[in-house]
Amino acid sequence: MSPAPLETRNAQAVPIADVPDLGDEEFRDAILTAVSLGSRVSALFGHPAGEGKLRLFCVLANDELGSLALLSRQVERRFMSLANDCPGVHLFEREIFEQWGVEPHGHPWLKPVRFQPPLVAAGARASQIGVANFFRVEGEEVHEVAVGPVHAGVIEPGHFRFQCHGEDVFHLEISLGYQHRGVERALAGGPDKRTIHYIETLAGDTTIGHAVAHCETLEALAGAEAPARAHAIRGIALELERLANHTGDLGALANDVGYLPTASYCGRLRGDFLNMTAAICGSRFGRGLVRPGGVAFDVEPARSAELQGRLARAMRDIRGATGLLWETPSVMARFEETGTVTRETCEKLGFVGVAARACGVGRDARQDFPLGMFRFSQVPVMTWHTGDVFARAFVRALEVESSGKFIDGQLKALPAGPVLAALPERAPDRIVATLVEGWRGEVCHVALTDERGRFSRYKVVDPSFHNWTGLALALRGQQISDFPLCNKSFNLSYCGHDL
Amino acid sequence: MLKVFLERLRQGYRTSAYPLEEPKLPDRLRGLPVIDQAKCASGCEAGIESCPTSALGMKDGKLELDLGRCLFCGECERTLPDGAVRFTPDHKLSARRREDLVLRGQELALAGALEGEMHRVLGRSLKLRQVSAGGCNACEADVNVLTTIVFDLGRFGIQIVASPRHADGILVTGPVTENMKLALEKTYAAVPSPKVVIAVGACAISGGPYIGHPEVHGGAPSVVPVDLFIPGCPPHPMTILDGLLRLMGKIERKRAAEVVE
Amino acid sequence: MSDSTLESVRGALIAALQGIVLVALAPLLNGLIRKVKARLQRRIGPPLLQHYRDVAKLFRKESIRPSPASWIFDAAPIVSFATASVAAALTPAICALPATGQGDVVTVIYLLALGRFFVILAGLDAASSFGGLGSSRDAAVSVFAEPVAMLSLAVVAAALRTTTDVSGISLASTDAAVASGTSLGLLAPWRLLAALAFFIVVLAECARVPFDNPATHLELTMVHEAMLLEYSGPSLALVTLASLAKQLVLLSIVASGFFPVGVATSLQPAALLVAGAVFVAKLAGLAVLIAIVESAIAKVRFLRVPDYLGVAFGIALLAYVAREAF
């Protein structure tokens, strides 16, 4: 009888030795069975196991039960790919190939992910970026349009290759890697004085999301808990981040269809939300706020009252601004039935966050794997069923409402006590997986410690890693001029993918 | 359409009056750091060590802080003897030369306008192409916000354009990853002269948190000649605006902002 | 020299002067549209004279040629500027007396079309996919816009009965024409409908919302600007001035062709000055109208553009019926 995957919970450190080491078939079967029973793969990555072997770790998340399962296997040069049966792992397997040179045999789309140097040997060469075997459609009037890396205004770089017939898009291929800075390589051996700064800047607009995941991981490894007041402030900061980014996205969507009223109001409102975060910690993006053991800044009663007032005004304004969108036929004509992703695609490929909830899949780590304040204060999960640009915009508007209520509730009832606690030593030889619902979707950090309690491996999975494929699929059969709109409706992180 | 106008009346927000008025900044903002050399007569090693990017150093017995490497995280303020380094909410941080960013307790030499021919050509109309060379999206977001109604970059004659051929300069963010080096070089070459390069953020000036990584090139200066440095991680939009206005000569090279036109 | 020759020379000089003045005013008109749009968004917006500064700067910048470009790339800015300037000289603005040679709107429309033809070719010439995309879209817009423009102009010209010669459509401002444009004649249903149809064409031809977003930075959604992405320096300045002049020419047809009230009926300087003032006021009103329209609706998906222009054609047809029936 093969050992079962190790059942664990969110942000719970367990000994690495307890994670079962399965054989080829067992590993495959365990994952496929779990997926068929409603789990999904949150992380699948490699870690050197000595003697030329690579140990593959898999983190399975079950939203219904709120539990995580860990399993592993050892591979040498190649292994049987799972991508054909479980499409959600396709990018993870490509990443393993790129980082470690271990081939997932039978993978239908084995191409570079980040064009990065392998993690195996120092100074190893990377393949040249942008030079890949792009999928082509041949035909009389078919033409290819290549966009990027430098593209469309003030935005991160990425390469998009369209196969078009006139204005119709047959196929879109997305090639990233331009933002690769070597974060995962640098995180190993930590934590040191730079670690928290890597975490805060690996996806600069999800500073709080990643920082909370990181600090929960460290606290789990130390077997300690941050004070309640710190959890409340972390929750407030996380939701303010959500508010600011969703507001910005709604404004940008309005801008992309040329609807100026909402675009300009939201532009200003996003600044208002960012300034609220800055009122707490001095940085509009929340840099320097979340630290291991709690938070570095307190919200005293006078500040809390002021924030409540600003929040109330901003919530009234955002309601008015987004209300205009739904009532303008020319805007709705652009949003509805554009860039549709079916629920089936979403579940097969394991999308997370807003993109999933817009297809009717009620996946939200605040509800399914609650940490911090979300164990005590529930935020309702917002979904819509059509999977188009409108759905993704509408879900954002709904989430803005519920985040606003959550923040207001927390500000009115901040628990007493300190905001920062000293952490004891981290436990050695542990593995911990932490899921936090960032504003795009599920952030997953998996840390393995060595015998001294330092990170031997630190894996970061940004929600964008799951969702970029969604954008590529959403463009099929669409107009090429709708690409900016679809892109903005997903608004995925380039640097979160590239690390 | 009636709703649109009613909403507009209700929203009623005005563009900030900067630079005629001082901007309203958060009280906890970590802006320009001020060094008090006297407080660092002894025992500063721990504080210097605590800086994540090694922006602090000791030279000729004096404490030095390199704003180009500084992440404005405030760690040194906590670990150094009380008051040796103090972050003030002053948002004016831009400089024209890299060496001007190294503070030793002297006043920061703020950026002055472009000289001669460049000023005559670009002083009243500056079109910029933004290039993100590995940026984390925070600097990009704060550049983007300058075009919104609160900051309204357009009223100064500054505009963000889509094509480098329409531009007068490039605005670089990010530490210049290996994968973006060629794109940055090509974009710079596609801009017609006279042109300027503006480096926004610690990453673009020196590499920021990624200093020393083999995957990045340590900021824009290693690839293109830079005319304006705007430190921060990310710099507050007012800092970026202040830097751009100084470059165009719309603010004099004094500590107190005096509008030229 | 005979009186008529003197008259012709004087007329020609006035036309030439008009051309120069209108081209010089064109950037200010667009500046006004941008300013009103900005104010509607509660922002200050770029200064009214910013376009002049931008164009002046462009003349002092280097011109970079993309390597695949041919003579078309260099010729297009000059041709489009030249045709737009001549069109500005010939368009009915402050007067359209036969002596000046003005008023023949067919010539004006097709001069602009010639300029556009070269720019479309130039968009393809640089061998970039965005240029090609923009060119094909711009050509498509013109195919649908032209019949609407011609029909609405024909309705107005027929109503003015200024020519028995069926080979030309002239909006020359004879006494009869002006008389038909005063008092209630100005609000005749056929006139309003025809003007509305032509106004929709103006929005399409001048790349305004809902057909195109002049402020967009998204290459994949551009129609007009996509063809200009490869231009820099003086060439860019010329081609920018040409499209600004085109916008003013088309709006002047609306202002003085469709609503010829206040148009000068003689070449007396006093009359011309008064007509000039009225003309500027009408243009300003149209600029504000464009800004309001752009601020209230969204840009349509490109494939819907023919639908909108089809509606405009229907309106023009209605105008014809209204004119014939009443």
mmCIF file of C-alpha atoms in Angstrom, chain A residues 253-254 257 259 322-338 384 386 388-391 393-394 485, chain C residues 297-299 301 304:
data_model
loop_
_atom_site.group_PDB
_atom_site.id
_atom_site.type_symbol
_atom_site.label_atom_id
_atom_site.label_comp_id
_atom_site.label_asym_id
_atom_site.label_seq_id
_atom_site.Cartn_x
_atom_site.Cartn_y
_atom_site.Cartn_z
ATOM 1 C CA LEU A 253 -10.852 49.186 -18.089
ATOM 2 C CA ALA A 254 -12.929 52.318 -18.557
ATOM 3 C CA VAL A 257 -12.784 51.614 -23.956
ATOM 4 C CA TYR A 259 -14.968 56.025 -21.288
ATOM 5 C CA THR A 322 -18.466 52.229 -11.168
ATOM 6 C CA GLY A 323 -22.230 52.592 -11.261
ATOM 7 C CA LEU A 324 -21.788 54.697 -14.388
ATOM 8 C CA LEU A 325 -20.068 51.812 -16.121
ATOM 9 C CA TRP A 326 -22.951 49.364 -15.782
ATOM 10 C CA GLU A 327 -25.435 51.961 -16.957
ATOM 11 C CA THR A 328 -23.649 53.043 -20.114
ATOM 12 C CA PRO A 329 -24.669 50.847 -23.046
ATOM 13 C CA SER A 330 -21.581 51.624 -25.099
ATOM 14 C CA VAL A 331 -19.364 50.394 -22.267
ATOM 15 C CA MET A 332 -21.390 47.250 -21.640
ATOM 16 C CA ALA A 333 -21.314 46.506 -25.371
ATOM 17 C CA ARG A 334 -17.530 46.367 -25.127
ATOM 18 C CA PHE A 335 -17.415 44.403 -21.869
ATOM 19 C CA GLU A 336 -20.043 41.732 -22.335
ATOM 20 C CA GLU A 337 -19.149 38.528 -24.153
ATOM 21 C CA THR A 338 -15.588 39.697 -24.695
ATOM 22 C CA TRP A 384 -20.270 35.888 -11.394
ATOM 23 C CA THR A 386 -20.268 34.591 -17.446
ATOM 24 C CA ASP A 388 -16.142 37.562 -19.734
ATOM 25 C CA VAL A 389 -14.585 40.982 -19.260
ATOM 26 C CA PHE A 390 -17.774 42.218 -17.644
ATOM 27 C CA ALA A 391 -17.683 39.384 -15.114
ATOM 28 C CA ALA A 393 -14.948 43.830 -13.799
ATOM 29 C CA PHE A 394 -18.154 43.192 -11.875
ATOM 30 C CA LEU A 485 -9.240 45.212 -22.711
ATOM 31 C CA ILE C 297 -19.570 57.733 -24.516
ATOM 32 C CA ALA C 298 -17.113 54.919 -24.984
ATOM 33 C CA LYS C 299 -15.143 53.960 -28.058
ATOM 34 C CA ARG C 301 -15.293 47.962 -31.140
ATOM 35 C CA ARG C 304 -19.087 48.170 -35.308
#
